[in-house]
Tab-separated table of C-alpha atoms and ligand atoms in Angstrom:
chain	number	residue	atom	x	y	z
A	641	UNK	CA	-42.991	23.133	-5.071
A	642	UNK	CA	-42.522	22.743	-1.193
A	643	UNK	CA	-40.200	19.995	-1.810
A	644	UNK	CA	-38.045	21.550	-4.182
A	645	UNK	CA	-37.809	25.051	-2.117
A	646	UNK	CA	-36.550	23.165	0.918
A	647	UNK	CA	-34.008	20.703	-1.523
A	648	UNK	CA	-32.713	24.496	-2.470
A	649	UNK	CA	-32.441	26.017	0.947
A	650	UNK	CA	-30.918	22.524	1.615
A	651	UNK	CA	-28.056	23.509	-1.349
A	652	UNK	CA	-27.359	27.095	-0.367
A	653	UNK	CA	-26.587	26.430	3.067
A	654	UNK	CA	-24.520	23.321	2.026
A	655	UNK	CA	-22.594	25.741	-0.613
A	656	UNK	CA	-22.479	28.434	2.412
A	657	UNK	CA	-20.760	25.876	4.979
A	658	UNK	CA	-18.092	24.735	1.961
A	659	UNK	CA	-16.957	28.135	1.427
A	660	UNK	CA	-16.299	29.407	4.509
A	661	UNK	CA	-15.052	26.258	5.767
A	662	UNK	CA	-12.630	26.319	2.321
A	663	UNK	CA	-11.964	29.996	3.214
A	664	UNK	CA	-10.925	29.451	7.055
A	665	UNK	CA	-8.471	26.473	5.789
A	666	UNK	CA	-4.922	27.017	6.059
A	667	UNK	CA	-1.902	24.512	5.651
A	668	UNK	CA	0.723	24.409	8.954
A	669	UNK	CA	2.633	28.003	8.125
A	670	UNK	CA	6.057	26.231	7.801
A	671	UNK	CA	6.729	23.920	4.407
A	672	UNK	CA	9.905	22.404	6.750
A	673	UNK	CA	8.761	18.853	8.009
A	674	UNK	CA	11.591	17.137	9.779
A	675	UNK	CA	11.935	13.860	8.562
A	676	UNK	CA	10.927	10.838	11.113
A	677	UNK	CA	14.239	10.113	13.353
A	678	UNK	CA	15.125	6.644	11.929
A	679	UNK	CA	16.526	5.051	14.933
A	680	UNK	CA	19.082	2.112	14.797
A	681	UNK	CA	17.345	1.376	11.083
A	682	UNK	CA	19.770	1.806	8.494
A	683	UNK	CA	18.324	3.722	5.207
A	684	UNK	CA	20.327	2.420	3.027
A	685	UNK	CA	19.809	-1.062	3.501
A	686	UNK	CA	16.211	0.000	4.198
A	687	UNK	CA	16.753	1.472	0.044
A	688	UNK	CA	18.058	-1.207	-1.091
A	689	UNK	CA	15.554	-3.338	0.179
A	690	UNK	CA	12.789	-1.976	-1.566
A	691	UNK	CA	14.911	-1.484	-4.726
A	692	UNK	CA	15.722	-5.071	-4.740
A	693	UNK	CA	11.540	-5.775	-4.881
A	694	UNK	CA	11.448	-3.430	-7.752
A	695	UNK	CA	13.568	-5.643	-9.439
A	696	UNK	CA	10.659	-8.377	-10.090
A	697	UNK	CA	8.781	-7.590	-13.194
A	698	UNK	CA	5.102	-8.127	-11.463
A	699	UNK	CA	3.461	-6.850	-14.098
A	700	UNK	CA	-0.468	-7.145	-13.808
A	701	UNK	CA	-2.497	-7.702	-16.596
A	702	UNK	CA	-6.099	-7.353	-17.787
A	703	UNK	CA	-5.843	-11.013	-19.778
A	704	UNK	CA	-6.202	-13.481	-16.989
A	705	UNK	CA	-4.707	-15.868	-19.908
A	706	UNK	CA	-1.896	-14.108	-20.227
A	707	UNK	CA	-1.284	-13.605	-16.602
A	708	UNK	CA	2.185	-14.323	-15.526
A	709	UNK	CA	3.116	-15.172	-12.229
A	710	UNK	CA	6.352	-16.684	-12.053
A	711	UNK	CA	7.863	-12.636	-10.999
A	712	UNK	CA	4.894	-12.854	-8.017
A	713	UNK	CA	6.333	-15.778	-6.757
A	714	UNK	CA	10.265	-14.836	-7.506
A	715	UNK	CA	8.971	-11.737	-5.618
A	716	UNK	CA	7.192	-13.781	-2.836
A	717	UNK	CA	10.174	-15.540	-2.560
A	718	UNK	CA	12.124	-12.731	-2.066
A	719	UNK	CA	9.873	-11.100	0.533
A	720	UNK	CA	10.092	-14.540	2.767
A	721	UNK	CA	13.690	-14.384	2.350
A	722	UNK	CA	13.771	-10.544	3.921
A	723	UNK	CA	10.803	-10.885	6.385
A	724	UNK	CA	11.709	-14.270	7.517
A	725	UNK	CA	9.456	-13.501	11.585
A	726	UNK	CA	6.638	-12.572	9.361
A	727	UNK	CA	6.293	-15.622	7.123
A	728	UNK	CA	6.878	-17.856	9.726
A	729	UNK	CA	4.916	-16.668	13.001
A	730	UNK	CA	2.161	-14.852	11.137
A	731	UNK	CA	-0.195	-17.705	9.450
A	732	UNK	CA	-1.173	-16.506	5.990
A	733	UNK	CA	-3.242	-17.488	2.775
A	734	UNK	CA	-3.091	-16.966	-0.801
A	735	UNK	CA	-6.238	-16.484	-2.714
A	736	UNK	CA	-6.214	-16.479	-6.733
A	737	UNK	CA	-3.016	-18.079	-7.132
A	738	UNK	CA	-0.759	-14.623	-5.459
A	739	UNK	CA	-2.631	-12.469	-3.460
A	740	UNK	CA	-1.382	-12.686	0.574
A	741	UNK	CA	-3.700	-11.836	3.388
A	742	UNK	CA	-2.065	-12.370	6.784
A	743	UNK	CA	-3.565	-12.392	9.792
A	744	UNK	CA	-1.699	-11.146	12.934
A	745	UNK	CA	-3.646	-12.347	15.916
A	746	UNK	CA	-4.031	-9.723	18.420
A	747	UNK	CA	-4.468	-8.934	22.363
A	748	UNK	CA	-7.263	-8.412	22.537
A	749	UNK	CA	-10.276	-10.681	21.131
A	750	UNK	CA	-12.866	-8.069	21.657
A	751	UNK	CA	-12.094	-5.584	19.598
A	752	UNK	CA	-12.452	-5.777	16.026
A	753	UNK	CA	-9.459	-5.816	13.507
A	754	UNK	CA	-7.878	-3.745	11.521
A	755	UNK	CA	-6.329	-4.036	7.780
A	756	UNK	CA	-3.371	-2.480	6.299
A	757	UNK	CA	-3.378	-3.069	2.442
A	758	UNK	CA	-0.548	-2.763	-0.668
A	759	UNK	CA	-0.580	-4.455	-3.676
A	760	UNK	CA	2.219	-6.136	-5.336
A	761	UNK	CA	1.776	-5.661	-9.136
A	762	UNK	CA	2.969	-2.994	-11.559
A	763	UNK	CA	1.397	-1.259	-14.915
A	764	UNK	CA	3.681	-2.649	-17.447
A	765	UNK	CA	6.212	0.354	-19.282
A	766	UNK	CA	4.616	1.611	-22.445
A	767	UNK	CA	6.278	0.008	-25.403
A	768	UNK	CA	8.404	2.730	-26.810
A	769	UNK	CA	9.149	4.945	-23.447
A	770	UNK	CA	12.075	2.685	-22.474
A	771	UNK	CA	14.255	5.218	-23.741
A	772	UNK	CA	12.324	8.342	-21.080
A	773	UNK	CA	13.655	6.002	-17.898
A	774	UNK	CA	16.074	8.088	-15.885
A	775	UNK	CA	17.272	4.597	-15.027
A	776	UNK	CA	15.751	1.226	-16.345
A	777	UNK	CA	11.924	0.339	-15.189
A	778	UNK	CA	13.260	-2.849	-13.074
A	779	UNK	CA	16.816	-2.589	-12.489
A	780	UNK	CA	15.978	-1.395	-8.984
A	781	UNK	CA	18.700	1.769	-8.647
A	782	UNK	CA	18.966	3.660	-5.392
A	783	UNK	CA	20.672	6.795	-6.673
A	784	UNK	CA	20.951	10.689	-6.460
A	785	UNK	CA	18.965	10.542	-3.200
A	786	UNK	CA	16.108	8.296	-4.661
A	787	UNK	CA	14.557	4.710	-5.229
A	788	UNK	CA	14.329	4.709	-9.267
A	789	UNK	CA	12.273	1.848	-10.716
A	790	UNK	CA	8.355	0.878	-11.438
A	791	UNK	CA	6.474	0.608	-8.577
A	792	UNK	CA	9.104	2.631	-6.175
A	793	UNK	CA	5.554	4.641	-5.769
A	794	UNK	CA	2.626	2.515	-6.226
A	795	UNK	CA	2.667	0.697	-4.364
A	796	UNK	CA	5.959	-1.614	-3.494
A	797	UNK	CA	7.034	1.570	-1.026
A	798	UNK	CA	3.833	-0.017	0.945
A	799	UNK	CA	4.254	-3.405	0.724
A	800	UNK	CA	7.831	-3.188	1.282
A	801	UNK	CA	6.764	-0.373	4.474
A	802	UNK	CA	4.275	-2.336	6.137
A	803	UNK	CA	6.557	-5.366	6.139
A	804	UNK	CA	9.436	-3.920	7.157
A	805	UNK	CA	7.457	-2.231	10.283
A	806	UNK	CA	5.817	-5.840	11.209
A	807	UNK	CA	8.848	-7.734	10.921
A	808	UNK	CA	10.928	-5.138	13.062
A	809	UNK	CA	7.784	-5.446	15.547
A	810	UNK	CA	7.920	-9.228	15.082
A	811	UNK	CA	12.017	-8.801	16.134
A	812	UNK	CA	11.068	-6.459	19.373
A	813	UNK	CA	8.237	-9.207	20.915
A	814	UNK	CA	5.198	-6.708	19.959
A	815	UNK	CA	1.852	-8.248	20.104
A	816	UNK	CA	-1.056	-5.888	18.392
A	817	UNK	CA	-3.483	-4.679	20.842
A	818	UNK	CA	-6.077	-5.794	18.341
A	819	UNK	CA	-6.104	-8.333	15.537
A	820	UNK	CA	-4.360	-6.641	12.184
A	821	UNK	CA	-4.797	-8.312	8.329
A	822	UNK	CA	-2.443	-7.578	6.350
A	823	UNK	CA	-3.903	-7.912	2.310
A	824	UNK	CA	-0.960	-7.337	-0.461
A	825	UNK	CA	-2.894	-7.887	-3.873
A	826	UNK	CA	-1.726	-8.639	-7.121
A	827	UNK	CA	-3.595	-7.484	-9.403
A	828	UNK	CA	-4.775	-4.464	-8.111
A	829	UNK	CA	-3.937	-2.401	-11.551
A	830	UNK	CA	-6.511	-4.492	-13.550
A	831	UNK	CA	-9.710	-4.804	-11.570
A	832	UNK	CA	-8.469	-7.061	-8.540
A	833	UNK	CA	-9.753	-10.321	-8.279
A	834	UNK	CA	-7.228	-10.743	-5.665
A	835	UNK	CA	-8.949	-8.466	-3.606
A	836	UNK	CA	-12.356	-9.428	-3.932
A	837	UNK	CA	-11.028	-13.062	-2.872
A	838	UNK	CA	-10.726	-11.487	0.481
A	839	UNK	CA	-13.537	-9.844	0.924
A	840	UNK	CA	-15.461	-12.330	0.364
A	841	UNK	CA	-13.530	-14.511	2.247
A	842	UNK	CA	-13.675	-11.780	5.482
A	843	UNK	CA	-17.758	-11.534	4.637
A	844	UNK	CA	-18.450	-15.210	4.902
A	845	UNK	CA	-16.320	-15.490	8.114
A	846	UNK	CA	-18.335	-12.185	9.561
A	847	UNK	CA	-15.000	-10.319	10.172
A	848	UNK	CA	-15.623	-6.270	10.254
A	849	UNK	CA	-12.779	-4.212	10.304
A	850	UNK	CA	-12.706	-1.080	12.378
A	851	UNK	CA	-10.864	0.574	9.884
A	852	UNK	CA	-8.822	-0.114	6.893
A	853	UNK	CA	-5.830	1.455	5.365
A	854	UNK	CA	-4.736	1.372	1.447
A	855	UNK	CA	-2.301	2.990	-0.541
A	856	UNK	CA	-2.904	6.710	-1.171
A	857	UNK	CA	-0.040	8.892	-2.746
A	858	UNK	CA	3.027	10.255	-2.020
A	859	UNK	CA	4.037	13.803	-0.650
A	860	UNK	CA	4.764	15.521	-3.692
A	861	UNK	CA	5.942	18.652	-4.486
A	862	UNK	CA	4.482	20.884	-7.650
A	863	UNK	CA	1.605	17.930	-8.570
A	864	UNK	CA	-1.178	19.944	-7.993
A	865	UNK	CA	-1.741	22.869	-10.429
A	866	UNK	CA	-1.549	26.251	-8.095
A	867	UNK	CA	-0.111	24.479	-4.882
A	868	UNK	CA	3.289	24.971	-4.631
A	869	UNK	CA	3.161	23.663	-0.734
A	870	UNK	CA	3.931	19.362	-0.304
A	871	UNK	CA	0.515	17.975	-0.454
A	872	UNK	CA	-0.107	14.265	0.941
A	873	UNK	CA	-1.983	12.900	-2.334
B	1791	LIG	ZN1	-1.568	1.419	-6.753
């Protein structure tokens, strides 16, 4: 009886904290966020060069039989091609035939390394919804202001993001403070094999990361039911 009295106080004042903490929240006032000053980087060519990625049909799928990887390594290709610093000073593996993990040696020994993650496959387009495309699922259009194609979203934008940033670092002489991995799966969309390659190839080596970073969402407008603010998903 004790037990379950205290397990109750315990849930009331856990319920109490939520709501007033949920009460007091408030979004910044103004819905106007200035987009990042791009610098000498061209957006455009910055566009194009994630549309071009989207043009690989790495489609993922559950059937490790049926598996094809000939667009990973057309898209591989294609990455080594743009991000030619990368694949050449940073020392990288591939574990289950396409999945990348780089590792970017850092500064500083002592500290322990970070990972920045994005995975490389698609879903494939359901058969039949060819016709719904604004513009075709891979013909990698940058038009009307956007990036059209799959995996514009999730998650090419990060692969294609985190690259670009390490390369351009790469260009300007940067060396990381602290060690940074750098994990693009492939087939993240059906259970990720890929991904468990490296964890249990960072476990067996004893490498903790301080802190890792995947893909979330995008800022979207009108994707939550009763928010009509941007919300980072
Ligand atoms: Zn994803």
């Amino acid at each position: 009886m004790r037990i379950i009295k205290i397990v109750l106080v315990g849930v009331i004042l856990l319920a109490a904290v939520l709501i007033v903490r949920t009460l007091g929240f408030a979004p910044p006032a103004s819905d106007d966020i200035a987009p990042i000053a791009l610098g000498e980087w061209n957006e455009q060519e910055l566009a194009q060069g994630l549309a071009t990625a989207l043009t690989y049909p790495s489609i993922s799928t559950g059937d490790i039989a049926e598996f094809d990887y000939e667009p990973f390594f057309d898209l591989q290709r294609y990455l080594k091609q743009r991000f030619p610093k990368t694949f050449a000073e940073i020392p990288y593996e591939v574990f289950e035939k396409a999945t990348l993990l780089f590792r970017w040696q850092g500064a500083d020994e002592t500290r322990n390394p970070i990972l920045l993650m994005a995975h490389q496959d698609v879903v494939p387009v359901i058969p039949g919804t060819e016709d719904e495309w604004s513009y075709p699922p891979f013909a990698g259009t940058v038009a009307d202001g956007y990036i059209w194609g799959r995996g514009a979203i999730d998650d090419k934008a990060g692969v294609l993001g985190i690259l670009e940033a390490v390369e351009r670092h790469l260009q300007e002489g940067f060396v990381p403070p602290r060690t940074i991995y750098l994990a693009f799966g492939h087939d993240e969309e059906v259970g990720g094999l890929g991904a468990r390659a490296i964890a249990t190839a960072l476990q067996k080596r004893n490498i903790t990361v301080d802190f890792l970073l995947d893909e979330g969402g995008v800022i979207a407008k009108g994707m939550i039911p009763g928010v009509d603010k941007r919300v980072a998903l």
